[in-house]
Amino acid sequence: MVKEGIEDWRRNQQDVEVNNRKEWYPVSGERVEWSYKLLNVLEFDSSRKRMSVIVRNEEGKLLLFCKGADSVMFERLAENGREYEKETREHVNEYADTGLRTLILAYRKLSEEEYTLFNEKFTEAKNAVSANRQELIDEVTEEIEKDMILLGATAVEDKLQQGVPECIDKLAQAGIKIWVLTGDKMETAINIGYACSLLREGMKQILVSLDTEEITTVEKTGDKNVIAKASKQSVLQQITEGKSLVANSGSEAFALIIDGKSLAYALDDGVKNLFLDLAIGCASVICCRSSPKQKALVTRLVKDGIHKTTLAIGDGANDVGMLQEADIGIGISGVEGMQAVMSSDIAIAQFRFLERLLLVHGHWCYRRISSMICYFFYKNVTFGITLFLYEAHSSFSGQTAYNDWFLSLYNVFFTSLPVIAMGVFDQDVSARLCLKFPLLYQEGVQNSLFSWRRIVGWMLNGVSSAVIIYYFCARTGAVIIDSTWLVFGFGALLVVHWSWGRDALIFLL
Amino acid sequence: MEEGRSTASAIEADSVSLSQRRSNFIYQFTQQSLPACKPVLSPVWVVSVFFVVGVIFIPVGIGCLHASRSVVEIAYRYDVECIPAPFRGNKLAYIANDFIPKNCTKHLKVPRSMKAPIYVYYQLDNYYQNHRRYVKSRSDRQLLHGLEYPDIGLCTPEDVINGLPVVPCGLVAWSMFNDTFSFFRGVHELNVNRKNIAWKSDRDHKFGKHVFPFNFQNGSLIGGARLDPNIPLSDQEDLIVWMRTSALPSFRKLYGRIEEDLDADDTISVKLLNNYNTYSFSGSKKIVLSTSSWLGGHNNFLGIAYLSIGSSFIFVAFLFLMLHIQNPRSYVDTSNISWNWKHISD
């Protein structure tokens, strides 16, 4: 129960009412309330990185309140609004270093004319149906969100889910490479990296960012082309340096940390292959301040560049692009809504379930599918080739060796249930052991159970089974044979042959 | 950090027991670990299993071979021999001509003493009774119900002759074997029991007791035997035996049983009527007299198969033993486990 501070009392589409818990009217005992009329909401956008509201207070004054990321908010403060800027920056860095998510708050008083002008243009922009609607809106909001007075900073602890570090540890042991693509600041991201054991003590960090002094000086000039060129140059240089560092070192582990601005240049056509090479050489990669589009682009780069299976896991609406781009997209259902879940291939409830999903069920599934496919081919090859061999003895007239019912039901009754039972239930090791030895997962990654050698081996096994069955029956039954005996003989010998022959083959192979 | 880890492991331990409780039954059903011997394929096991199985198979093979060899079989091909000399060049004319007498007498020598019952078979070779068109050309319903069952379309061309249906219809019945045999030891005729040669189930349930041959072999082409229209189908055992189509092109069908013993070096005279036409498709006919053992007729295959498998198993057991002695690999040695191989390096 909140004992102090401002409390959100009531809110609807037009009004917001807040209470002050510590103040109340001395006579009536009621709490002091302030109500505001909500006029406009300038919504959050990942490119703007801020959001604002325009309200009119009880006295009729117009106010613009804005909150957003520090990189965009500090630029927009008025000259006389930067009273505690230095301390706020320090505080914000402190917060980020402890892994908290920070926001800067600011406000501005508006005059009536300014507001009416803005409202007109804003409504017009919002009602536009052209393709550049977003740009029109951005333009209008750009005009009004400036010259603000700094209010302060907030920090929110975004707790890491339970079991995440252990999960990531296990997956790394299983030989899975893990990258983190986040929208947080670099310090927050690094902190989270240490928290979930992606970054370990003794790992060398390679930082690629555009926060250097030379870049900031170039940015002050304001010339877009020059900035772009210089930034690209800087990024390229940092990446090449990183590559040589990785190449020259021996067995050290490297971590690559790159921020959103540099990522935009690193994903350019000339640079992206170098970037990919560098990233592959590092044990962990963290991309901070990345926009949803960049997340998707990085995923696509990895998918197309390495040609291995990629899995993306995320829980928010900003992960949707990434989830759809990856080979397998896993959405975590939870606090951030169902957007990720709706656009994913598989949805789980907590991050730590991924461990079981991959190491236990993924492992079993691979084994089951590969052996079931081979078994299906084997049984049909055996069946077909006995029929084929019989043709030679029936004057090639098309007479089948088996009863019609047997032909139809072979695949339905006689051979479907055992194969399906194996495909659904087979576990080579128990779940406990799968989790205990994560390296067993590599069996699936390297496709060791479904190589051409195995497939051809099963087929040849089928052919030899068929030949043995047919000639055993035909020669054993010799001349006093009837078609019904052939059926029973085939069936019995199939069963007998299967077990010992296969064991012998396993040993030999 | 540490706190997080300990709670995580505590939760893991808790969840293990929870899931165990919940899915214990399902796990036991689907993972069926029966208390059986589950041999890990270690060299000791493999060598001993191969050796034991080999040692078991060899006496079985010897037994089967012995049984097969104890069977005395006399097989004599008579279809070429029984054509009189002037017709050797034109066999078809000979067989088609009804006026040429088809009698033939041949002498068979009994190699070893044969105990009753002695089975008399006729063997046909290169005769594809398993040809698809042939196998379909019959009507089992008609065999059971006779003229009441009119739907005999599958039996063409032997379904209707001169507007009247044929009972039994179809090519299978039409091509019935019609050579006859009688056996003599010296002057004394050996009694051939021609009853009980068909399957009992066929006699009782497949051929009607009130169905009589009708309009049979009345067409221009005679395919084989004629049937007595006064005897019901369930008693026409030769027909029943013939209607059991064979699966392979070389087959024997039971003709009858001789209920007397034959001694070694006896000479049996066979008086046969060479009626059946196997000349147009270069088939061959043989008369076979055979005793039988617990394993059936004369067939060395099973015995040889068991012997060869048994001996190859013993050979393989020996080979593996030599290999194991040469390259022993203890359980502790993990260098050959697949993920310790050189190329899986990750």
PDB file of C-alpha atoms in Angstrom, chain A residues 162-163 165-166 169-170 175 194-197 352 355-356 368 390 392-395 397-400 425-427 430 432 439-440 442 446 470-486 500 503-504 506-508, chain B residues 1 4-9 11-12 16 19 26-27 29-31 41-43 46 50 57 121 123 128 130-133 135-136 199 244-252 297-299 301-302 305-306 309 313 320 339 343-346:
ATOM      1  CA  GLN A 162      14.160 -17.126 -12.990  1.00  0.00           C
ATOM      2  CA  GLY A 163      16.521 -19.740 -14.304  1.00  0.00           C
ATOM      3  CA  PRO A 165      21.548 -17.879 -16.423  1.00  0.00           C
ATOM      4  CA  GLU A 166      21.445 -21.628 -15.907  1.00  0.00           C
ATOM      5  CA  ASP A 169      24.847 -21.881 -19.522  1.00  0.00           C
ATOM      6  CA  LYS A 170      23.403 -25.253 -20.489  1.00  0.00           C
ATOM      7  CA  GLY A 175      27.339 -26.071 -28.408  1.00  0.00           C
ATOM      8  CA  TYR A 194      27.294 -10.664 -16.882  1.00  0.00           C
ATOM      9  CA  ALA A 195      24.143 -11.553 -14.971  1.00  0.00           C
ATOM     10  CA  CYS A 196      23.208 -14.342 -17.332  1.00  0.00           C
ATOM     11  CA  SER A 197      26.753 -15.630 -17.746  1.00  0.00           C
ATOM     12  CA  ARG A 352      14.063 -21.421 -18.813  1.00  0.00           C
ATOM     13  CA  GLU A 355      16.389 -25.614 -22.072  1.00  0.00           C
ATOM     14  CA  ARG A 356      14.016 -28.533 -21.832  1.00  0.00           C
ATOM     15  CA  ARG A 368      12.579 -40.379 -33.502  1.00  0.00           C
ATOM     16  CA  TYR A 390       7.536 -63.288 -57.002  1.00  0.00           C
ATOM     17  CA  ALA A 392       9.563 -63.856 -61.908  1.00  0.00           C
ATOM     18  CA  HIS A 393       7.828 -67.009 -60.689  1.00  0.00           C
ATOM     19  CA  SER A 394       4.356 -66.116 -61.811  1.00  0.00           C
ATOM     20  CA  SER A 395       5.059 -65.586 -65.464  1.00  0.00           C
ATOM     21  CA  SER A 397       1.360 -61.753 -65.046  1.00  0.00           C
ATOM     22  CA  GLY A 398       0.935 -59.347 -62.162  1.00  0.00           C
ATOM     23  CA  GLN A 399      -0.299 -61.943 -59.721  1.00  0.00           C
ATOM     24  CA  THR A 400       0.491 -60.793 -56.207  1.00  0.00           C
ATOM     25  CA  PHE A 425       7.556 -42.905 -27.409  1.00  0.00           C
ATOM     26  CA  ASP A 426      11.153 -43.711 -28.111  1.00  0.00           C
ATOM     27  CA  GLN A 427      13.649 -42.196 -25.717  1.00  0.00           C
ATOM     28  CA  SER A 430      15.910 -40.283 -20.091  1.00  0.00           C
ATOM     29  CA  ARG A 432      17.335 -36.292 -16.720  1.00  0.00           C
ATOM     30  CA  LEU A 439      26.533 -32.220 -25.540  1.00  0.00           C
ATOM     31  CA  LEU A 440      24.177 -35.009 -26.652  1.00  0.00           C
ATOM     32  CA  GLN A 442      25.114 -32.062 -31.025  1.00  0.00           C
ATOM     33  CA  GLN A 446      25.465 -32.422 -36.982  1.00  0.00           C
ATOM     34  CA  TYR A 470      11.569 -64.785 -50.373  1.00  0.00           C
ATOM     35  CA  TYR A 471      14.124 -67.442 -51.070  1.00  0.00           C
ATOM     36  CA  PHE A 472      13.815 -68.982 -47.650  1.00  0.00           C
ATOM     37  CA  CYS A 473      10.099 -69.400 -48.091  1.00  0.00           C
ATOM     38  CA  ALA A 474      10.209 -70.461 -51.677  1.00  0.00           C
ATOM     39  CA  ARG A 475      12.923 -73.009 -51.130  1.00  0.00           C
ATOM     40  CA  THR A 476      11.745 -74.242 -47.753  1.00  0.00           C
ATOM     41  CA  GLY A 477       8.232 -74.754 -48.943  1.00  0.00           C
ATOM     42  CA  ALA A 478       9.688 -76.275 -52.096  1.00  0.00           C
ATOM     43  CA  VAL A 479       7.082 -77.755 -54.346  1.00  0.00           C
ATOM     44  CA  ILE A 480       4.226 -78.436 -52.005  1.00  0.00           C
ATOM     45  CA  ILE A 481       3.403 -74.799 -51.484  1.00  0.00           C
ATOM     46  CA  ASP A 482       0.288 -72.771 -51.665  1.00  0.00           C
ATOM     47  CA  SER A 483      -0.118 -69.015 -51.705  1.00  0.00           C
ATOM     48  CA  THR A 484      -1.367 -68.913 -48.121  1.00  0.00           C
ATOM     49  CA  TRP A 485       1.781 -70.584 -46.849  1.00  0.00           C
ATOM     50  CA  LEU A 486       3.846 -67.953 -48.571  1.00  0.00           C
ATOM     51  CA  TRP A 500      19.067 -60.980 -34.763  1.00  0.00           C
ATOM     52  CA  ASP A 503      21.727 -56.640 -33.959  1.00  0.00           C
ATOM     53  CA  ALA A 504      24.479 -58.302 -35.903  1.00  0.00           C
ATOM     54  CA  ILE A 506      24.629 -52.881 -35.655  1.00  0.00           C
ATOM     55  CA  PHE A 507      27.654 -54.570 -34.222  1.00  0.00           C
ATOM     56  CA  LEU A 508      29.333 -54.876 -37.553  1.00  0.00           C
TER      57      LEU A 508
ATOM     58  CA  MET B   1      23.649 -14.334  -8.040  1.00  0.00           C
ATOM     59  CA  GLY B   4      19.391 -17.199  -7.709  1.00  0.00           C
ATOM     60  CA  ARG B   5      21.338 -20.322  -8.456  1.00  0.00           C
ATOM     61  CA  SER B   6      20.421 -22.181  -5.315  1.00  0.00           C
ATOM     62  CA  THR B   7      16.741 -21.434  -5.733  1.00  0.00           C
ATOM     63  CA  ALA B   8      16.949 -22.565  -9.315  1.00  0.00           C
ATOM     64  CA  SER B   9      18.490 -25.887  -8.359  1.00  0.00           C
ATOM     65  CA  ILE B  11      13.199 -25.784  -8.006  1.00  0.00           C
ATOM     66  CA  GLU B  12      14.800 -28.255 -10.355  1.00  0.00           C
ATOM     67  CA  VAL B  16      12.008 -33.708 -10.869  1.00  0.00           C
ATOM     68  CA  SER B  19       7.156 -34.835 -12.791  1.00  0.00           C
ATOM     69  CA  ILE B  26       3.085 -43.061 -18.508  1.00  0.00           C
ATOM     70  CA  TYR B  27       6.840 -43.437 -18.521  1.00  0.00           C
ATOM     71  CA  PHE B  29       4.050 -47.768 -20.176  1.00  0.00           C
ATOM     72  CA  THR B  30       5.838 -46.045 -22.998  1.00  0.00           C
ATOM     73  CA  GLN B  31       9.371 -46.899 -22.046  1.00  0.00           C
ATOM     74  CA  LEU B  41      26.910 -55.564 -27.159  1.00  0.00           C
ATOM     75  CA  SER B  42      30.194 -56.168 -25.499  1.00  0.00           C
ATOM     76  CA  PRO B  43      32.612 -58.598 -27.130  1.00  0.00           C
ATOM     77  CA  VAL B  46      28.505 -61.181 -28.846  1.00  0.00           C
ATOM     78  CA  PHE B  50      27.041 -66.355 -31.742  1.00  0.00           C
ATOM     79  CA  PHE B  57      21.716 -74.623 -35.039  1.00  0.00           C
ATOM     80  CA  TYR B 121       1.946 -87.154 -56.557  1.00  0.00           C
ATOM     81  CA  GLN B 123       4.350 -83.066 -60.641  1.00  0.00           C
ATOM     82  CA  TYR B 128       2.055 -71.217 -64.175  1.00  0.00           C
ATOM     83  CA  ASN B 130      -0.148 -68.598 -60.407  1.00  0.00           C
ATOM     84  CA  HIS B 131      -0.775 -66.600 -63.565  1.00  0.00           C
ATOM     85  CA  ARG B 132      -3.036 -63.696 -62.688  1.00  0.00           C
ATOM     86  CA  ARG B 133      -5.626 -64.304 -65.372  1.00  0.00           C
ATOM     87  CA  VAL B 135      -6.092 -67.468 -60.802  1.00  0.00           C
ATOM     88  CA  LYS B 136      -8.996 -65.086 -61.277  1.00  0.00           C
ATOM     89  CA  TRP B 199      -8.253 -80.582 -47.491  1.00  0.00           C
ATOM     90  CA  ARG B 244      -6.012 -75.315 -54.882  1.00  0.00           C
ATOM     91  CA  THR B 245      -3.837 -73.292 -57.224  1.00  0.00           C
ATOM     92  CA  SER B 246      -0.160 -73.473 -56.607  1.00  0.00           C
ATOM     93  CA  ALA B 247       2.020 -70.468 -55.889  1.00  0.00           C
ATOM     94  CA  LEU B 248       5.039 -71.468 -57.914  1.00  0.00           C
ATOM     95  CA  PRO B 249       5.372 -72.764 -61.456  1.00  0.00           C
ATOM     96  CA  SER B 250       6.703 -76.147 -60.417  1.00  0.00           C
ATOM     97  CA  PHE B 251       4.313 -78.027 -58.172  1.00  0.00           C
ATOM     98  CA  ARG B 252       3.042 -81.388 -57.055  1.00  0.00           C
ATOM     99  CA  GLY B 297       8.828 -84.424 -48.150  1.00  0.00           C
ATOM    100  CA  HIS B 298      12.276 -84.535 -49.575  1.00  0.00           C
ATOM    101  CA  ASN B 299      13.744 -81.079 -49.135  1.00  0.00           C
ATOM    102  CA  PHE B 301      17.075 -76.820 -48.002  1.00  0.00           C
ATOM    103  CA  LEU B 302      16.127 -76.353 -44.374  1.00  0.00           C
ATOM    104  CA  ALA B 305      20.303 -73.649 -44.251  1.00  0.00           C
ATOM    105  CA  TYR B 306      20.528 -74.424 -40.566  1.00  0.00           C
ATOM    106  CA  ILE B 309      24.030 -70.571 -40.597  1.00  0.00           C
ATOM    107  CA  PHE B 313      27.963 -68.316 -36.692  1.00  0.00           C
ATOM    108  CA  PHE B 320      35.369 -61.936 -33.233  1.00  0.00           C
ATOM    109  CA  TRP B 339      32.176 -37.565 -29.838  1.00  0.00           C
ATOM    110  CA  HIS B 343      36.393 -34.575 -36.539  1.00  0.00           C
ATOM    111  CA  ILE B 344      33.787 -33.647 -33.942  1.00  0.00           C
ATOM    112  CA  SER B 345      35.659 -30.770 -32.401  1.00  0.00           C
ATOM    113  CA  ASP B 346      33.455 -28.070 -31.065  1.00  0.00           C
TER     114      ASP B 346
END
